[in-house]
mmCIF file of C-alpha atoms in Angstrom:
data_model
loop_
_atom_site.group_PDB
_atom_site.id
_atom_site.type_symbol
_atom_site.label_atom_id
_atom_site.label_comp_id
_atom_site.label_asym_id
_atom_site.label_seq_id
_atom_site.Cartn_x
_atom_site.Cartn_y
_atom_site.Cartn_z
ATOM 1 C CA MET E 11 159.717 -44.613 102.163
ATOM 2 C CA HIS E 12 161.183 -42.375 104.373
ATOM 3 C CA PHE E 13 164.754 -42.125 103.072
ATOM 4 C CA VAL E 14 165.958 -39.308 100.048
ATOM 5 C CA PRO E 15 166.828 -41.526 97.994
ATOM 6 C CA PRO E 16 164.434 -44.313 98.736
ATOM 7 C CA ARG E 17 165.774 -47.884 100.216
ATOM 8 C CA PRO E 18 163.956 -50.142 98.008
ATOM 9 C CA SER E 19 165.539 -52.911 100.886
ATOM 10 C CA MET E 20 163.449 -55.687 102.189
ATOM 11 C CA GLN E 21 164.567 -54.377 106.332
ATOM 12 C CA ALA E 22 162.367 -50.949 104.888
ATOM 13 C CA ALA E 23 159.522 -52.896 103.367
ATOM 14 C CA ARG E 24 159.576 -54.501 107.083
ATOM 15 C CA GLU E 25 159.924 -51.686 109.190
ATOM 16 C CA GLU E 26 156.781 -50.138 106.745
ATOM 17 C CA ALA E 27 154.779 -53.070 107.129
ATOM 18 C CA GLU E 28 155.237 -52.716 110.957
ATOM 19 C CA GLN E 29 153.684 -49.288 111.474
ATOM 20 C CA VAL E 30 150.987 -50.136 109.947
ATOM 21 C CA MET E 31 149.796 -53.773 110.564
ATOM 22 C CA PHE E 32 151.105 -53.468 114.628
ATOM 23 C CA GLY E 33 149.160 -49.506 115.464
ATOM 24 C CA ALA E 34 146.160 -51.307 113.286
ATOM 25 C CA LEU E 35 146.119 -54.197 115.456
ATOM 26 C CA ASP E 36 146.420 -52.608 118.666
ATOM 27 C CA ASN E 37 143.772 -50.319 118.137
ATOM 28 C CA LEU E 38 141.424 -53.041 116.829
ATOM 29 C CA PHE E 39 141.556 -54.810 120.068
ATOM 30 C CA ALA E 40 141.686 -52.223 122.556
ATOM 31 C CA ASN E 41 138.279 -51.016 120.796
ATOM 32 C CA THR E 42 136.907 -54.398 121.007
ATOM 33 C CA ASN E 43 138.689 -55.902 124.751
ATOM 34 C CA VAL E 44 139.491 -59.100 122.434
ATOM 35 C CA LYS E 45 142.295 -60.860 123.625
ATOM 36 C CA PRO E 46 144.795 -61.748 120.645
ATOM 37 C CA LYS E 47 144.769 -65.484 121.880
ATOM 38 C CA ASP E 48 141.497 -65.259 120.995
ATOM 39 C CA ILE E 49 141.362 -65.373 117.619
ATOM 40 C CA GLY E 50 140.256 -68.184 115.783
ATOM 41 C CA ILE E 51 141.835 -66.740 112.752
ATOM 42 C CA LEU E 52 143.337 -64.035 110.607
ATOM 43 C CA VAL E 53 143.116 -63.030 107.444
ATOM 44 C CA VAL E 54 146.143 -60.785 105.920
ATOM 45 C CA GLY E 55 147.325 -59.635 102.446
ATOM 46 C CA ASN E 56 149.590 -61.819 101.100
ATOM 47 C CA ILE E 57 149.417 -64.764 103.569
ATOM 48 C CA ARG E 58 150.185 -67.756 101.740
ATOM 49 C CA SER E 59 148.280 -70.284 103.338
ATOM 50 C CA TYR E 60 145.491 -68.327 101.888
ATOM 51 C CA ASN E 61 146.771 -67.169 98.273
ATOM 52 C CA LEU E 62 145.774 -64.133 98.775
ATOM 53 C CA GLY E 63 149.116 -62.682 97.089
ATOM 54 C CA GLY E 64 148.259 -60.156 94.010
ATOM 55 C CA MET E 65 144.797 -59.116 94.550
ATOM 56 C CA GLY E 66 145.952 -55.395 94.585
ATOM 57 C CA CYS E 67 143.647 -52.942 95.983
ATOM 58 C CA SER E 68 140.685 -55.796 95.688
ATOM 59 C CA ALA E 69 142.155 -57.844 98.952
ATOM 60 C CA GLY E 70 140.200 -56.091 101.459
ATOM 61 C CA VAL E 71 136.679 -57.441 100.551
ATOM 62 C CA ILE E 72 138.620 -61.389 99.039
ATOM 63 C CA SER E 73 140.074 -61.339 102.517
ATOM 64 C CA VAL E 74 136.385 -60.318 104.055
ATOM 65 C CA GLY E 75 134.349 -62.701 101.891
ATOM 66 C CA LEU E 76 137.521 -66.100 102.656
ATOM 67 C CA ALA E 77 136.599 -64.376 106.714
ATOM 68 C CA LYS E 78 133.216 -64.507 106.013
ATOM 69 C CA ASP E 79 132.904 -68.145 103.975
ATOM 70 C CA LEU E 80 135.345 -69.926 107.679
ATOM 71 C CA LEU E 81 133.423 -68.436 110.104
ATOM 72 C CA GLN E 82 130.317 -70.518 108.490
ATOM 73 C CA VAL E 83 132.386 -73.300 108.974
ATOM 74 C CA HIS E 84 134.365 -72.250 112.397
ATOM 75 C CA ARG E 85 131.465 -72.149 115.230
ATOM 76 C CA ASN E 86 132.223 -69.486 118.119
ATOM 77 C CA THR E 87 134.840 -68.083 116.390
ATOM 78 C CA TYR E 88 136.803 -64.675 115.517
ATOM 79 C CA ALA E 89 138.442 -63.602 112.070
ATOM 80 C CA VAL E 90 140.771 -60.795 112.384
ATOM 81 C CA VAL E 91 141.010 -59.154 108.592
ATOM 82 C CA VAL E 92 144.356 -57.530 108.007
ATOM 83 C CA SER E 93 144.587 -55.007 105.041
ATOM 84 C CA THR E 94 147.444 -53.127 104.046
ATOM 85 C CA GLU E 95 149.841 -50.983 101.439
ATOM 86 C CA ASN E 96 153.281 -51.040 101.418
ATOM 87 C CA ILE E 97 155.404 -49.272 98.813
ATOM 88 C CA THR E 98 158.199 -48.951 99.807
ATOM 89 C CA GLN E 99 160.215 -52.428 97.085
ATOM 90 C CA ASN E 100 156.997 -50.994 94.912
ATOM 91 C CA TRP E 101 158.577 -47.569 94.188
ATOM 92 C CA TYR E 102 159.292 -47.023 90.471
ATOM 93 C CA PHE E 103 162.836 -45.147 89.717
ATOM 94 C CA GLY E 104 162.549 -44.609 86.153
ATOM 95 C CA ASN E 105 160.794 -42.287 83.573
ATOM 96 C CA LYS E 106 157.325 -44.162 81.879
ATOM 97 C CA LYS E 107 155.123 -41.983 82.072
ATOM 98 C CA SER E 108 152.779 -44.616 82.981
ATOM 99 C CA MET E 109 154.258 -46.516 85.225
ATOM 100 C CA LEU E 110 155.082 -42.961 87.496
ATOM 101 C CA ILE E 111 151.500 -42.859 88.011
ATOM 102 C CA PRO E 112 151.079 -45.469 91.422
ATOM 103 C CA ASN E 113 154.150 -43.048 92.933
ATOM 104 C CA CYS E 114 152.156 -40.270 92.712
ATOM 105 C CA LEU E 115 148.788 -41.746 94.292
ATOM 106 C CA PHE E 116 149.489 -44.993 96.654
ATOM 107 C CA ARG E 117 150.752 -44.221 99.661
ATOM 108 C CA VAL E 118 151.104 -45.871 103.376
ATOM 109 C CA GLY E 119 147.489 -47.129 104.961
ATOM 110 C CA GLY E 120 146.530 -50.530 106.972
ATOM 111 C CA ALA E 121 143.043 -51.093 109.156
ATOM 112 C CA ALA E 122 142.479 -54.003 111.052
ATOM 113 C CA VAL E 123 138.660 -55.742 110.754
ATOM 114 C CA LEU E 124 137.697 -58.141 113.681
ATOM 115 C CA LEU E 125 134.690 -60.152 112.372
ATOM 116 C CA SER E 126 132.733 -62.968 114.775
ATOM 117 C CA ASN E 127 130.360 -65.747 115.109
ATOM 118 C CA LYS E 128 129.070 -65.424 118.412
ATOM 119 C CA SER E 129 125.901 -64.821 119.334
ATOM 120 C CA LYS E 130 126.998 -62.615 122.561
ATOM 121 C CA ASP E 131 129.038 -60.374 120.487
ATOM 122 C CA ARG E 132 126.119 -59.189 118.412
ATOM 123 C CA ARG E 133 124.773 -56.321 121.212
ATOM 124 C CA ARG E 134 128.312 -54.525 120.675
ATOM 125 C CA SER E 135 129.152 -54.836 116.925
ATOM 126 C CA LYS E 136 128.577 -51.825 114.554
ATOM 127 C CA TYR E 137 127.195 -54.159 111.171
ATOM 128 C CA LYS E 138 126.165 -57.131 109.713
ATOM 129 C CA LEU E 139 127.450 -58.579 106.696
ATOM 130 C CA VAL E 140 124.759 -59.234 104.069
ATOM 131 C CA HIS E 141 126.768 -59.967 100.902
ATOM 132 C CA VAL E 142 130.118 -60.318 99.455
ATOM 133 C CA VAL E 143 129.535 -60.581 95.152
ATOM 134 C CA ARG E 144 133.118 -60.718 93.670
ATOM 135 C CA THR E 145 133.800 -60.514 90.274
ATOM 136 C CA HIS E 146 136.781 -61.193 88.135
ATOM 137 C CA LYS E 147 137.501 -60.845 84.921
ATOM 138 C CA GLY E 148 141.243 -61.796 84.581
ATOM 139 C CA ALA E 149 139.991 -64.124 81.403
ATOM 140 C CA ASP E 150 140.216 -61.512 79.100
ATOM 141 C CA ASP E 151 143.722 -60.252 78.375
ATOM 142 C CA LYS E 152 142.992 -56.392 78.257
ATOM 143 C CA ALA E 153 141.334 -56.480 81.620
ATOM 144 C CA PHE E 154 144.124 -58.601 82.628
ATOM 145 C CA LYS E 155 146.789 -56.169 81.722
ATOM 146 C CA CYS E 156 145.651 -53.087 82.260
ATOM 147 C CA VAL E 157 146.988 -53.061 85.705
ATOM 148 C CA TYR E 158 150.639 -55.140 85.200
ATOM 149 C CA GLN E 159 153.676 -54.884 86.738
ATOM 150 C CA GLU E 160 156.577 -54.806 84.238
ATOM 151 C CA GLN E 161 160.153 -53.962 83.384
ATOM 152 C CA ASP E 162 160.242 -51.010 81.573
ATOM 153 C CA ASP E 163 162.989 -49.850 78.681
ATOM 154 C CA ALA E 164 165.376 -49.477 80.347
ATOM 155 C CA GLY E 165 165.231 -52.007 82.735
ATOM 156 C CA LYS E 166 163.316 -50.442 86.057
ATOM 157 C CA THR E 167 160.223 -52.428 87.816
ATOM 158 C CA GLY E 168 157.143 -50.997 87.706
ATOM 159 C CA VAL E 169 153.116 -51.342 87.705
ATOM 160 C CA SER E 170 152.177 -49.685 84.306
ATOM 161 C CA LEU E 171 148.347 -48.288 84.309
ATOM 162 C CA SER E 172 146.390 -48.657 81.079
ATOM 163 C CA LYS E 173 144.486 -46.087 79.245
ATOM 164 C CA ASP E 174 142.188 -48.065 79.173
ATOM 165 C CA LEU E 175 141.679 -48.397 83.102
ATOM 166 C CA MET E 176 138.610 -47.325 83.268
ATOM 167 C CA ALA E 177 136.817 -48.362 80.547
ATOM 168 C CA ILE E 178 137.565 -51.769 81.588
ATOM 169 C CA ALA E 179 136.874 -51.448 85.415
ATOM 170 C CA GLY E 180 133.725 -49.710 84.240
ATOM 171 C CA GLU E 181 132.993 -53.047 82.821
ATOM 172 C CA ALA E 182 133.931 -55.024 85.349
ATOM 173 C CA LEU E 183 131.356 -52.437 87.757
ATOM 174 C CA LYS E 184 128.351 -53.355 85.627
ATOM 175 C CA THR E 185 129.086 -57.352 85.705
ATOM 176 C CA ASN E 186 129.406 -57.431 89.180
ATOM 177 C CA ILE E 187 126.071 -54.549 89.922
ATOM 178 C CA THR E 188 124.594 -57.638 87.334
ATOM 179 C CA THR E 189 124.562 -60.246 90.557
ATOM 180 C CA LEU E 190 124.678 -58.013 93.179
ATOM 181 C CA GLY E 191 121.166 -55.630 92.279
ATOM 182 C CA PRO E 192 119.330 -58.777 92.676
ATOM 183 C CA LEU E 193 119.989 -59.220 95.991
ATOM 184 C CA VAL E 194 119.922 -55.450 97.163
ATOM 185 C CA LEU E 195 118.093 -53.801 94.949
ATOM 186 C CA PRO E 196 113.327 -53.427 95.430
ATOM 187 C CA ILE E 197 111.390 -54.813 93.108
ATOM 188 C CA SER E 198 110.209 -51.666 91.283
ATOM 189 C CA GLU E 199 114.319 -51.157 90.029
ATOM 190 C CA GLN E 200 114.170 -54.520 89.328
ATOM 191 C CA LEU E 201 111.701 -54.445 87.219
ATOM 192 C CA LEU E 202 112.553 -51.628 84.781
ATOM 193 C CA PHE E 203 116.247 -52.673 84.740
ATOM 194 C CA PHE E 204 114.065 -56.182 82.772
ATOM 195 C CA VAL E 205 111.564 -55.084 80.911
ATOM 196 C CA THR E 206 114.591 -52.189 79.548
ATOM 197 C CA LEU E 207 116.672 -55.518 78.880
ATOM 198 C CA ILE E 208 113.506 -57.128 77.226
ATOM 199 C CA ALA E 209 113.201 -54.493 75.404
ATOM 200 C CA LYS E 210 116.642 -53.874 73.689
ATOM 201 C CA LYS E 211 117.137 -57.252 72.634
ATOM 202 C CA THR E 212 113.577 -57.918 71.093
ATOM 203 C CA LEU E 213 111.681 -54.099 69.782
ATOM 204 C CA PHE E 214 114.709 -52.650 69.345
ATOM 205 C CA SER E 215 116.674 -55.288 68.048
ATOM 206 C CA GLY E 216 120.029 -53.878 66.449
ATOM 207 C CA LYS E 217 119.637 -50.674 67.315
ATOM 208 C CA LYS E 218 121.178 -48.757 69.773
ATOM 209 C CA VAL E 219 119.414 -48.489 73.246
ATOM 210 C CA LYS E 220 120.285 -46.890 76.473
ATOM 211 C CA PRO E 221 120.554 -49.406 78.930
ATOM 212 C CA TYR E 222 118.791 -48.802 81.947
ATOM 213 C CA ILE E 223 121.168 -48.004 85.246
ATOM 214 C CA PRO E 224 119.033 -48.737 88.217
ATOM 215 C CA ASP E 225 118.751 -46.263 91.087
ATOM 216 C CA PHE E 226 121.708 -47.719 93.716
ATOM 217 C CA LYS E 227 120.697 -44.851 95.901
ATOM 218 C CA LEU E 228 117.242 -46.467 96.547
ATOM 219 C CA ALA E 229 119.706 -49.473 98.466
ATOM 220 C CA PHE E 230 121.981 -47.947 99.779
ATOM 221 C CA GLU E 231 123.181 -44.608 102.608
ATOM 222 C CA HIS E 232 126.522 -44.553 101.963
ATOM 223 C CA PHE E 233 129.070 -45.409 99.726
ATOM 224 C CA CYS E 234 132.583 -46.650 99.332
ATOM 225 C CA ILE E 235 133.332 -45.513 95.865
ATOM 226 C CA HIS E 236 135.930 -43.252 93.588
ATOM 227 C CA GLU E 237 136.111 -42.515 90.796
ATOM 228 C CA LEU E 238 133.103 -44.662 89.332
ATOM 229 C CA GLU E 239 130.184 -42.368 90.372
ATOM 230 C CA LYS E 240 129.545 -41.229 87.183
ATOM 231 C CA ASN E 241 128.799 -44.650 85.906
ATOM 232 C CA LEU E 242 126.231 -45.397 89.045
ATOM 233 C CA GLN E 243 124.422 -42.052 88.817
ATOM 234 C CA LEU E 244 126.260 -40.983 91.781
ATOM 235 C CA LEU E 245 125.808 -37.562 93.386
ATOM 236 C CA PRO E 246 128.684 -35.391 94.792
ATOM 237 C CA GLU E 247 127.477 -36.100 98.583
ATOM 238 C CA HIS E 248 127.429 -39.968 98.298
ATOM 239 C CA VAL E 249 131.094 -40.426 97.522
ATOM 240 C CA GLU E 250 132.462 -37.492 99.580
ATOM 241 C CA ALA E 251 134.129 -40.361 101.580
ATOM 242 C CA SER E 252 136.031 -41.707 99.164
ATOM 243 C CA ARG E 253 137.166 -38.491 97.961
ATOM 244 C CA MET E 254 138.329 -36.826 101.109
ATOM 245 C CA THR E 255 140.149 -40.303 102.134
ATOM 246 C CA LEU E 256 141.959 -39.908 98.080
ATOM 247 C CA HIS E 257 142.944 -35.694 99.853
ATOM 248 C CA ARG E 258 143.631 -36.859 103.175
ATOM 249 C CA PHE E 259 145.598 -40.550 103.229
ATOM 250 C CA GLY E 260 146.298 -41.011 99.294
ATOM 251 C CA ASN E 261 145.684 -44.085 97.667
ATOM 252 C CA THR E 262 145.862 -47.083 100.510
ATOM 253 C CA SER E 263 145.211 -49.811 98.452
ATOM 254 C CA SER E 264 143.238 -52.365 99.854
ATOM 255 C CA SER E 265 142.692 -50.970 102.981
ATOM 256 C CA SER E 266 140.683 -47.651 101.416
ATOM 257 C CA ILE E 267 137.510 -48.313 102.028
ATOM 258 C CA TRP E 268 138.363 -48.872 105.435
ATOM 259 C CA TYR E 269 139.308 -45.016 105.774
ATOM 260 C CA GLU E 270 136.352 -44.279 104.181
ATOM 261 C CA LEU E 271 133.510 -46.363 105.890
ATOM 262 C CA ALA E 272 135.564 -44.786 109.180
ATOM 263 C CA TYR E 273 135.565 -40.842 107.769
ATOM 264 C CA VAL E 274 131.593 -41.516 107.865
ATOM 265 C CA GLU E 275 131.465 -42.780 111.216
ATOM 266 C CA ALA E 276 133.875 -40.158 112.138
ATOM 267 C CA LYS E 277 131.195 -37.766 110.788
ATOM 268 C CA GLY E 278 128.410 -38.890 113.130
ATOM 269 C CA ARG E 279 126.018 -40.122 109.824
ATOM 270 C CA MET E 280 125.900 -44.112 110.244
ATOM 271 C CA ARG E 281 122.693 -44.788 112.235
ATOM 272 C CA LYS E 282 120.696 -47.984 112.411
ATOM 273 C CA GLY E 283 119.236 -50.008 109.625
ATOM 274 C CA ASN E 284 121.793 -47.964 107.389
ATOM 275 C CA ARG E 285 123.125 -49.849 104.601
ATOM 276 C CA VAL E 286 126.800 -49.299 102.931
ATOM 277 C CA TRP E 287 128.246 -50.438 100.064
ATOM 278 C CA GLN E 288 131.953 -51.013 99.998
ATOM 279 C CA ILE E 289 133.070 -51.795 95.953
ATOM 280 C CA ALA E 290 136.950 -52.445 95.922
ATOM 281 C CA PHE E 291 138.766 -52.165 92.232
ATOM 282 C CA GLY E 292 141.557 -54.545 91.758
ATOM 283 C CA SER E 293 144.298 -56.064 89.656
ATOM 284 C CA GLY E 294 143.780 -59.185 87.390
ATOM 285 C CA PHE E 295 141.043 -57.125 86.274
ATOM 286 C CA LYS E 296 138.142 -57.332 89.568
ATOM 287 C CA CYS E 297 135.681 -55.549 91.251
ATOM 288 C CA ASN E 298 134.226 -56.453 94.332
ATOM 289 C CA SER E 299 131.527 -55.477 96.766
ATOM 290 C CA ALA E 300 131.133 -55.779 100.043
ATOM 291 C CA VAL E 301 127.057 -54.688 101.554
ATOM 292 C CA TRP E 302 126.638 -54.119 105.856
ATOM 293 C CA GLU E 303 123.912 -53.227 108.121
ATOM 294 C CA ALA E 304 124.375 -51.023 111.111
ATOM 295 C CA ILE E 305 123.405 -52.642 113.508
ATOM 296 C CA ARG E 306 122.966 -49.606 116.119
ATOM 297 C CA ASN E 307 124.507 -46.046 115.530
ATOM 298 C CA VAL E 308 127.790 -46.271 115.038
ATOM 299 C CA LYS E 309 130.498 -43.529 116.835
ATOM 300 C CA PRO E 310 133.595 -43.523 115.770
ATOM 301 C CA SER E 311 136.268 -45.114 117.881
ATOM 302 C CA VAL E 312 138.616 -43.672 119.808
ATOM 303 C CA THR E 313 141.621 -44.166 117.598
ATOM 304 C CA ASN E 314 139.730 -43.079 114.654
ATOM 305 C CA PRO E 315 142.383 -41.487 111.839
ATOM 306 C CA TRP E 316 140.170 -38.693 111.143
ATOM 307 C CA ASP E 317 140.501 -37.711 114.548
ATOM 308 C CA ASP E 318 142.534 -34.987 114.442
ATOM 309 C CA CYS E 319 141.480 -33.498 110.842
ATOM 310 C CA ILE E 320 137.178 -34.272 110.577
ATOM 311 C CA ASP E 321 136.257 -30.728 111.520
ATOM 312 C CA ARG E 322 137.700 -29.265 108.151
ATOM 313 C CA TYR E 323 135.864 -31.820 105.514
ATOM 314 C CA PRO E 324 134.910 -31.699 103.731
ATOM 315 C CA VAL E 325 137.139 -29.389 101.824
ATOM 316 C CA GLN E 326 137.328 -28.467 97.640
ATOM 317 C CA SER E 327 139.441 -30.943 95.571
ATOM 318 C CA VAL E 328 140.132 -30.745 92.088
ATOM 319 C CA PHE E 329 137.848 -33.576 91.355
ATOM 320 C CA ASP E 330 134.644 -30.998 92.844
ATOM 321 C CA MET E 331 136.561 -28.256 90.831
ATOM 322 C CA SER E 332 137.004 -29.956 87.745
ATOM 323 C CA SER E 333 133.319 -30.987 87.554
ATOM 324 C CA SER E 334 132.072 -27.414 87.956
ATOM 325 C CA GLY E 335 134.388 -25.912 85.790
ATOM 326 C CA GLY E 336 136.264 -24.151 88.783
ATOM 327 C CA LYS E 337 133.792 -21.869 90.150
ATOM 328 C CA GLU E 338 133.417 -21.938 93.261
#
């Protein structure tokens, strides 16, 4: 979107995609010393072969899950996951408020990730993929249409965001962590959750009982999530990477979680054994989680996207001001 007025043509969309895809892949191969000819699996959002079209902002985690499954079948193989956001042909030119929000929120972005099941790569790898948990709420019409591409009354095509979006995202997250919790939480937290659930269904049946929210801070050191920190009782420092990514790069869709991870690395906070929880929400409605464990102390790569500005972050954002009543 470098033209005024914008030119939503196929050529412009292709040029936009090439800018982020080629740059991300060039940096990936340079940082890992892997040759393109050695790649055995390639996962790209909207590639017909793997039916990842329409996965929205959660495509990054879905792609990682697909690559993980493929690597379990194909031995001694590299897999590349490319996550991008292309806005050229998704710009809305109408006046409907619910369809104008994506224009303000989404920006161009891209990331490339290399996964390997080769034993020789363990020493130089940054992370080990521990879990991928996927949740899909598409069976519910309200959830399916809360992020929906359609035409307005004037025939202008755009993506409409429902006022119920945050509530639906919260429900999807609740379903997702119900599956993820037993895999990552300590036994003490699992027992508290189980006892509360039993009490709610037996002793206090028919009464409103506040559900117990497990303390996921006991399971993870780093979180790549935005907006729903209150649902998880997280503190501002736990979602700093997500908020600063939105401030600096906007919402880059499925690549956002990688910008957030790069922020943690650029700050020098990733230590050996640290666990990272990436949470991605997408149209459909979907909530997907990926859990990583740092194999070593991780230093920022030479081409880290935060290199030229990390010293200026974190900054006071509108999110912090609203939560503190606007006071410094």
